[in-house]
Amino acid sequence: MHLRSLKKTKKDVSLHDPIGTDKEGNECNIKRYLLWISGERRDELLRQENENFQTEVIASLMLFFGIYYFFDDLF
């Protein structure tokens, strides 16, 4: 029974286990890598959200001023 419990824990991985080093020689762990990825994804989502907002504002202004030229190309 004790051997079964040890076998299960062999696959366990800690977020603080080192997975390599960065360019500066600092130790990288899984937690640091996941935080970096989430930051990159957050920046990408914010950029897309900003672009979508700008497109909506331009389309609204064009509609308000009666400009219909290439209106369909915005969406």
PDB file of N, CA and C in Angstrom:
ATOM      1  N   MET A   1       0.819  -1.194   0.000  1.00  0.00           N
ATOM      2  CA  MET A   1       0.000   0.000   0.000  1.00  0.00           C
ATOM      3  C   MET A   1       0.872   1.271   0.000  1.00  0.00           C
ATOM      4  N   HIS A   2       1.917   1.217   0.769  1.00  0.00           N
ATOM      5  CA  HIS A   2       2.813   2.375   0.846  1.00  0.00           C
ATOM      6  C   HIS A   2       3.479   2.642  -0.505  1.00  0.00           C
ATOM      7  N   LEU A   3       3.811   1.611  -1.228  1.00  0.00           N
ATOM      8  CA  LEU A   3       4.434   1.782  -2.541  1.00  0.00           C
ATOM      9  C   LEU A   3       3.483   2.445  -3.530  1.00  0.00           C
ATOM     10  N   ARG A   4       2.196   2.140  -3.446  1.00  0.00           N
ATOM     11  CA  ARG A   4       1.216   2.786  -4.330  1.00  0.00           C
ATOM     12  C   ARG A   4       1.149   4.281  -4.067  1.00  0.00           C
ATOM     13  N   SER A   5       1.165   4.662  -2.818  1.00  0.00           N
ATOM     14  CA  SER A   5       1.091   6.090  -2.501  1.00  0.00           C
ATOM     15  C   SER A   5       2.343   6.820  -2.976  1.00  0.00           C
ATOM     16  N   LEU A   6       3.497   6.174  -2.900  1.00  0.00           N
ATOM     17  CA  LEU A   6       4.728   6.796  -3.403  1.00  0.00           C
ATOM     18  C   LEU A   6       4.710   6.922  -4.918  1.00  0.00           C
ATOM     19  N   LYS A   7       4.145   5.944  -5.588  1.00  0.00           N
ATOM     20  CA  LYS A   7       4.078   5.966  -7.048  1.00  0.00           C
ATOM     21  C   LYS A   7       3.247   7.149  -7.537  1.00  0.00           C
ATOM     22  N   LYS A   8       2.174   7.463  -6.812  1.00  0.00           N
ATOM     23  CA  LYS A   8       1.319   8.584  -7.200  1.00  0.00           C
ATOM     24  C   LYS A   8       2.042   9.914  -7.036  1.00  0.00           C
ATOM     25  N   THR A   9       2.857  10.032  -6.031  1.00  0.00           N
ATOM     26  CA  THR A   9       3.518  11.312  -5.774  1.00  0.00           C
ATOM     27  C   THR A   9       4.708  11.556  -6.692  1.00  0.00           C
ATOM     28  N   LYS A  10       5.197  10.555  -7.368  1.00  0.00           N
ATOM     29  CA  LYS A  10       6.328  10.754  -8.277  1.00  0.00           C
ATOM     30  C   LYS A  10       5.971  11.683  -9.434  1.00  0.00           C
ATOM     31  N   LYS A  11       4.701  11.735  -9.807  1.00  0.00           N
ATOM     32  CA  LYS A  11       4.273  12.568 -10.930  1.00  0.00           C
ATOM     33  C   LYS A  11       3.931  13.989 -10.506  1.00  0.00           C
ATOM     34  N   ASP A  12       3.896  14.234  -9.208  1.00  0.00           N
ATOM     35  CA  ASP A  12       3.552  15.561  -8.717  1.00  0.00           C
ATOM     36  C   ASP A  12       4.659  16.551  -9.060  1.00  0.00           C
ATOM     37  N   VAL A  13       4.256  17.743  -9.447  1.00  0.00           N
ATOM     38  CA  VAL A  13       5.204  18.793  -9.809  1.00  0.00           C
ATOM     39  C   VAL A  13       4.813  20.055  -9.059  1.00  0.00           C
ATOM     40  N   SER A  14       5.781  20.720  -8.510  1.00  0.00           N
ATOM     41  CA  SER A  14       5.544  21.969  -7.804  1.00  0.00           C
ATOM     42  C   SER A  14       5.678  23.144  -8.768  1.00  0.00           C
ATOM     43  N   LEU A  15       4.934  24.195  -8.494  1.00  0.00           N
ATOM     44  CA  LEU A  15       5.052  25.405  -9.310  1.00  0.00           C
ATOM     45  C   LEU A  15       6.403  26.085  -9.118  1.00  0.00           C
ATOM     46  N   HIS A  16       7.087  25.728  -8.046  1.00  0.00           N
ATOM     47  CA  HIS A  16       8.375  26.353  -7.747  1.00  0.00           C
ATOM     48  C   HIS A  16       9.559  25.515  -8.210  1.00  0.00           C
ATOM     49  N   ASP A  17       9.310  24.358  -8.823  1.00  0.00           N
ATOM     50  CA  ASP A  17      10.392  23.536  -9.368  1.00  0.00           C
ATOM     51  C   ASP A  17      11.053  24.263 -10.536  1.00  0.00           C
ATOM     52  N   PRO A  18      12.375  24.279 -10.590  1.00  0.00           N
ATOM     53  CA  PRO A  18      13.056  24.952 -11.704  1.00  0.00           C
ATOM     54  C   PRO A  18      12.835  24.213 -13.022  1.00  0.00           C
ATOM     55  N   ILE A  19      12.620  25.001 -14.083  1.00  0.00           N
ATOM     56  CA  ILE A  19      12.456  24.410 -15.414  1.00  0.00           C
ATOM     57  C   ILE A  19      13.528  24.905 -16.374  1.00  0.00           C
ATOM     58  N   GLY A  20      14.400  25.762 -15.889  1.00  0.00           N
ATOM     59  CA  GLY A  20      15.468  26.277 -16.738  1.00  0.00           C
ATOM     60  C   GLY A  20      15.948  27.622 -16.238  1.00  0.00           C
ATOM     61  N   THR A  21      16.701  28.308 -17.081  1.00  0.00           N
ATOM     62  CA  THR A  21      17.201  29.636 -16.744  1.00  0.00           C
ATOM     63  C   THR A  21      16.878  30.595 -17.877  1.00  0.00           C
ATOM     64  N   ASP A  22      16.783  31.875 -17.526  1.00  0.00           N
ATOM     65  CA  ASP A  22      16.535  32.880 -18.552  1.00  0.00           C
ATOM     66  C   ASP A  22      17.864  33.379 -19.112  1.00  0.00           C
ATOM     67  N   LYS A  23      17.808  34.407 -19.956  1.00  0.00           N
ATOM     68  CA  LYS A  23      19.011  34.924 -20.616  1.00  0.00           C
ATOM     69  C   LYS A  23      20.037  35.453 -19.618  1.00  0.00           C
ATOM     70  N   GLU A  24      19.540  35.964 -18.493  1.00  0.00           N
ATOM     71  CA  GLU A  24      20.426  36.555 -17.497  1.00  0.00           C
ATOM     72  C   GLU A  24      20.951  35.534 -16.496  1.00  0.00           C
ATOM     73  N   GLY A  25      20.542  34.278 -16.637  1.00  0.00           N
ATOM     74  CA  GLY A  25      21.005  33.236 -15.732  1.00  0.00           C
ATOM     75  C   GLY A  25      20.127  33.027 -14.517  1.00  0.00           C
ATOM     76  N   ASN A  26      19.014  33.757 -14.436  1.00  0.00           N
ATOM     77  CA  ASN A  26      18.096  33.576 -13.318  1.00  0.00           C
ATOM     78  C   ASN A  26      17.308  32.289 -13.498  1.00  0.00           C
ATOM     79  N   GLU A  27      17.022  31.645 -12.382  1.00  0.00           N
ATOM     80  CA  GLU A  27      16.279  30.390 -12.423  1.00  0.00           C
ATOM     81  C   GLU A  27      14.808  30.660 -12.741  1.00  0.00           C
ATOM     82  N   CYS A  28      14.258  29.929 -13.680  1.00  0.00           N
ATOM     83  CA  CYS A  28      12.849  30.058 -14.046  1.00  0.00           C
ATOM     84  C   CYS A  28      12.080  28.872 -13.485  1.00  0.00           C
ATOM     85  N   ASN A  29      10.874  29.148 -12.985  1.00  0.00           N
ATOM     86  CA  ASN A  29      10.015  28.065 -12.526  1.00  0.00           C
ATOM     87  C   ASN A  29       8.679  28.148 -13.257  1.00  0.00           C
ATOM     88  N   ILE A  30       7.848  27.159 -13.043  1.00  0.00           N
ATOM     89  CA  ILE A  30       6.577  27.076 -13.764  1.00  0.00           C
ATOM     90  C   ILE A  30       5.692  28.273 -13.442  1.00  0.00           C
ATOM     91  N   LYS A  31       5.657  28.686 -12.187  1.00  0.00           N
ATOM     92  CA  LYS A  31       4.817  29.812 -11.781  1.00  0.00           C
ATOM     93  C   LYS A  31       5.220  31.086 -12.527  1.00  0.00           C
ATOM     94  N   ARG A  32       6.515  31.347 -12.596  1.00  0.00           N
ATOM     95  CA  ARG A  32       7.006  32.550 -13.288  1.00  0.00           C
ATOM     96  C   ARG A  32       6.651  32.509 -14.772  1.00  0.00           C
ATOM     97  N   TYR A  33       6.786  31.328 -15.386  1.00  0.00           N
ATOM     98  CA  TYR A  33       6.467  31.162 -16.803  1.00  0.00           C
ATOM     99  C   TYR A  33       4.979  31.384 -17.056  1.00  0.00           C
ATOM    100  N   LEU A  34       4.120  30.827 -16.201  1.00  0.00           N
ATOM    101  CA  LEU A  34       2.675  31.005 -16.362  1.00  0.00           C
ATOM    102  C   LEU A  34       2.272  32.467 -16.196  1.00  0.00           C
ATOM    103  N   LEU A  35       2.894  33.163 -15.258  1.00  0.00           N
ATOM    104  CA  LEU A  35       2.610  34.588 -15.083  1.00  0.00           C
ATOM    105  C   LEU A  35       3.043  35.385 -16.306  1.00  0.00           C
ATOM    106  N   TRP A  36       4.175  35.022 -16.897  1.00  0.00           N
ATOM    107  CA  TRP A  36       4.647  35.705 -18.101  1.00  0.00           C
ATOM    108  C   TRP A  36       3.677  35.486 -19.250  1.00  0.00           C
ATOM    109  N   ILE A  37       3.215  34.245 -19.438  1.00  0.00           N
ATOM    110  CA  ILE A  37       2.267  33.943 -20.511  1.00  0.00           C
ATOM    111  C   ILE A  37       0.964  34.696 -20.304  1.00  0.00           C
ATOM    112  N   SER A  38       0.463  34.718 -19.071  1.00  0.00           N
ATOM    113  CA  SER A  38      -0.803  35.407 -18.817  1.00  0.00           C
ATOM    114  C   SER A  38      -0.657  36.903 -19.066  1.00  0.00           C
ATOM    115  N   GLY A  39       0.512  37.473 -18.782  1.00  0.00           N
ATOM    116  CA  GLY A  39       0.749  38.887 -19.064  1.00  0.00           C
ATOM    117  C   GLY A  39       0.761  39.172 -20.551  1.00  0.00           C
ATOM    118  N   GLU A  40       1.395  38.302 -21.329  1.00  0.00           N
ATOM    119  CA  GLU A  40       1.418  38.455 -22.786  1.00  0.00           C
ATOM    120  C   GLU A  40       0.009  38.371 -23.353  1.00  0.00           C
ATOM    121  N   ARG A  41      -0.761  37.418 -22.884  1.00  0.00           N
ATOM    122  CA  ARG A  41      -2.137  37.228 -23.368  1.00  0.00           C
ATOM    123  C   ARG A  41      -2.993  38.429 -22.983  1.00  0.00           C
ATOM    124  N   ARG A  42      -2.787  38.958 -21.769  1.00  0.00           N
ATOM    125  CA  ARG A  42      -3.547  40.124 -21.320  1.00  0.00           C
ATOM    126  C   ARG A  42      -3.270  41.318 -22.226  1.00  0.00           C
ATOM    127  N   ASP A  43      -1.995  41.533 -22.554  1.00  0.00           N
ATOM    128  CA  ASP A  43      -1.639  42.646 -23.434  1.00  0.00           C
ATOM    129  C   ASP A  43      -2.278  42.489 -24.810  1.00  0.00           C
ATOM    130  N   GLU A  44      -2.293  41.261 -25.319  1.00  0.00           N
ATOM    131  CA  GLU A  44      -2.904  41.000 -26.623  1.00  0.00           C
ATOM    132  C   GLU A  44      -4.411  41.264 -26.584  1.00  0.00           C
ATOM    133  N   LEU A  45      -5.076  40.829 -25.526  1.00  0.00           N
ATOM    134  CA  LEU A  45      -6.518  41.053 -25.405  1.00  0.00           C
ATOM    135  C   LEU A  45      -6.845  42.538 -25.286  1.00  0.00           C
ATOM    136  N   LEU A  46      -6.043  43.271 -24.521  1.00  0.00           N
ATOM    137  CA  LEU A  46      -6.269  44.711 -24.388  1.00  0.00           C
ATOM    138  C   LEU A  46      -6.079  45.423 -25.723  1.00  0.00           C
ATOM    139  N   ARG A  47      -5.071  45.014 -26.490  1.00  0.00           N
ATOM    140  CA  ARG A  47      -4.835  45.624 -27.796  1.00  0.00           C
ATOM    141  C   ARG A  47      -6.006  45.349 -28.737  1.00  0.00           C
ATOM    142  N   GLN A  48      -6.505  44.111 -28.755  1.00  0.00           N
ATOM    143  CA  GLN A  48      -7.646  43.771 -29.605  1.00  0.00           C
ATOM    144  C   GLN A  48      -8.887  44.542 -29.179  1.00  0.00           C
ATOM    145  N   GLU A  49      -9.089  44.651 -27.871  1.00  0.00           N
ATOM    146  CA  GLU A  49     -10.245  45.382 -27.360  1.00  0.00           C
ATOM    147  C   GLU A  49     -10.172  46.848 -27.765  1.00  0.00           C
ATOM    148  N   ASN A  50      -8.982  47.435 -27.700  1.00  0.00           N
ATOM    149  CA  ASN A  50      -8.792  48.826 -28.087  1.00  0.00           C
ATOM    150  C   ASN A  50      -9.054  49.019 -29.579  1.00  0.00           C
ATOM    151  N   GLU A  51      -8.566  48.086 -30.398  1.00  0.00           N
ATOM    152  CA  GLU A  51      -8.804  48.174 -31.842  1.00  0.00           C
ATOM    153  C   GLU A  51     -10.289  48.044 -32.163  1.00  0.00           C
ATOM    154  N   ASN A  52     -10.974  47.139 -31.490  1.00  0.00           N
ATOM    155  CA  ASN A  52     -12.413  46.977 -31.708  1.00  0.00           C
ATOM    156  C   ASN A  52     -13.168  48.233 -31.304  1.00  0.00           C
ATOM    157  N   PHE A  53     -12.769  48.844 -30.186  1.00  0.00           N
ATOM    158  CA  PHE A  53     -13.419  50.070 -29.734  1.00  0.00           C
ATOM    159  C   PHE A  53     -13.200  51.194 -30.743  1.00  0.00           C
ATOM    160  N   GLN A  54     -11.979  51.336 -31.237  1.00  0.00           N
ATOM    161  CA  GLN A  54     -11.696  52.378 -32.221  1.00  0.00           C
ATOM    162  C   GLN A  54     -12.511  52.168 -33.490  1.00  0.00           C
ATOM    163  N   THR A  55     -12.657  50.927 -33.927  1.00  0.00           N
ATOM    164  CA  THR A  55     -13.449  50.623 -35.116  1.00  0.00           C
ATOM    165  C   THR A  55     -14.903  51.003 -34.903  1.00  0.00           C
ATOM    166  N   GLU A  56     -15.434  50.705 -33.724  1.00  0.00           N
ATOM    167  CA  GLU A  56     -16.824  51.054 -33.430  1.00  0.00           C
ATOM    168  C   GLU A  56     -17.021  52.564 -33.396  1.00  0.00           C
ATOM    169  N   VAL A  57     -16.067  53.290 -32.843  1.00  0.00           N
ATOM    170  CA  VAL A  57     -16.171  54.754 -32.785  1.00  0.00           C
ATOM    171  C   VAL A  57     -16.133  55.339 -34.190  1.00  0.00           C
ATOM    172  N   ILE A  58     -15.218  54.858 -35.019  1.00  0.00           N
ATOM    173  CA  ILE A  58     -15.123  55.354 -36.396  1.00  0.00           C
ATOM    174  C   ILE A  58     -16.406  55.059 -37.154  1.00  0.00           C
ATOM    175  N   ALA A  59     -16.935  53.848 -37.003  1.00  0.00           N
ATOM    176  CA  ALA A  59     -18.171  53.480 -37.694  1.00  0.00           C
ATOM    177  C   ALA A  59     -19.332  54.341 -37.221  1.00  0.00           C
ATOM    178  N   SER A  60     -19.405  54.624 -35.925  1.00  0.00           N
ATOM    179  CA  SER A  60     -20.477  55.466 -35.393  1.00  0.00           C
ATOM    180  C   SER A  60     -20.376  56.891 -35.922  1.00  0.00           C
ATOM    181  N   LEU A  61     -19.157  57.421 -35.973  1.00  0.00           N
ATOM    182  CA  LEU A  61     -18.977  58.777 -36.495  1.00  0.00           C
ATOM    183  C   LEU A  61     -19.321  58.855 -37.977  1.00  0.00           C
ATOM    184  N   MET A  62     -18.932  57.839 -38.727  1.00  0.00           N
ATOM    185  CA  MET A  62     -19.256  57.819 -40.153  1.00  0.00           C
ATOM    186  C   MET A  62     -20.764  57.767 -40.352  1.00  0.00           C
ATOM    187  N   LEU A  63     -21.437  56.967 -39.557  1.00  0.00           N
ATOM    188  CA  LEU A  63     -22.887  56.871 -39.655  1.00  0.00           C
ATOM    189  C   LEU A  63     -23.539  58.195 -39.261  1.00  0.00           C
ATOM    190  N   PHE A  64     -23.017  58.823 -38.219  1.00  0.00           N
ATOM    191  CA  PHE A  64     -23.556  60.097 -37.749  1.00  0.00           C
ATOM    192  C   PHE A  64     -23.411  61.182 -38.813  1.00  0.00           C
ATOM    193  N   PHE A  65     -22.277  61.228 -39.477  1.00  0.00           N
ATOM    194  CA  PHE A  65     -22.039  62.248 -40.490  1.00  0.00           C
ATOM    195  C   PHE A  65     -22.510  61.831 -41.875  1.00  0.00           C
ATOM    196  N   GLY A  66     -23.098  60.660 -41.988  1.00  0.00           N
ATOM    197  CA  GLY A  66     -23.654  60.220 -43.259  1.00  0.00           C
ATOM    198  C   GLY A  66     -22.617  59.742 -44.243  1.00  0.00           C
ATOM    199  N   ILE A  67     -21.508  59.262 -43.768  1.00  0.00           N
ATOM    200  CA  ILE A  67     -20.463  58.750 -44.643  1.00  0.00           C
ATOM    201  C   ILE A  67     -20.638  57.237 -44.731  1.00  0.00           C
ATOM    202  N   TYR A  68     -20.976  56.752 -45.903  1.00  0.00           N
ATOM    203  CA  TYR A  68     -21.238  55.327 -46.065  1.00  0.00           C
ATOM    204  C   TYR A  68     -20.176  54.638 -46.918  1.00  0.00           C
ATOM    205  N   TYR A  69     -19.159  55.352 -47.327  1.00  0.00           N
ATOM    206  CA  TYR A  69     -18.114  54.790 -48.172  1.00  0.00           C
ATOM    207  C   TYR A  69     -17.285  53.790 -47.373  1.00  0.00           C
ATOM    208  N   PHE A  70     -17.090  52.633 -47.894  1.00  0.00           N
ATOM    209  CA  PHE A  70     -16.390  51.483 -47.303  1.00  0.00           C
ATOM    210  C   PHE A  70     -16.827  51.173 -45.881  1.00  0.00           C
ATOM    211  N   PHE A  71     -18.076  51.458 -45.581  1.00  0.00           N
ATOM    212  CA  PHE A  71     -18.608  51.176 -44.250  1.00  0.00           C
ATOM    213  C   PHE A  71     -18.600  49.677 -43.956  1.00  0.00           C
ATOM    214  N   ASP A  72     -18.893  48.867 -44.971  1.00  0.00           N
ATOM    215  CA  ASP A  72     -18.925  47.421 -44.771  1.00  0.00           C
ATOM    216  C   ASP A  72     -17.531  46.840 -44.547  1.00  0.00           C
ATOM    217  N   ASP A  73     -16.497  47.523 -44.998  1.00  0.00           N
ATOM    218  CA  ASP A  73     -15.143  47.011 -44.840  1.00  0.00           C
ATOM    219  C   ASP A  73     -14.642  47.095 -43.403  1.00  0.00           C
ATOM    220  N   LEU A  74     -15.296  47.898 -42.573  1.00  0.00           N
ATOM    221  CA  LEU A  74     -14.848  48.041 -41.197  1.00  0.00           C
ATOM    222  C   LEU A  74     -15.180  46.822 -40.359  1.00  0.00           C
ATOM    223  N   PHE A  75     -16.166  46.088 -40.758  1.00  0.00           N
ATOM    224  CA  PHE A  75     -16.580  44.941 -39.936  1.00  0.00           C
ATOM    225  C   PHE A  75     -16.272  43.715 -40.646  1.00  0.00           C
TER     226      PHE A  75
END
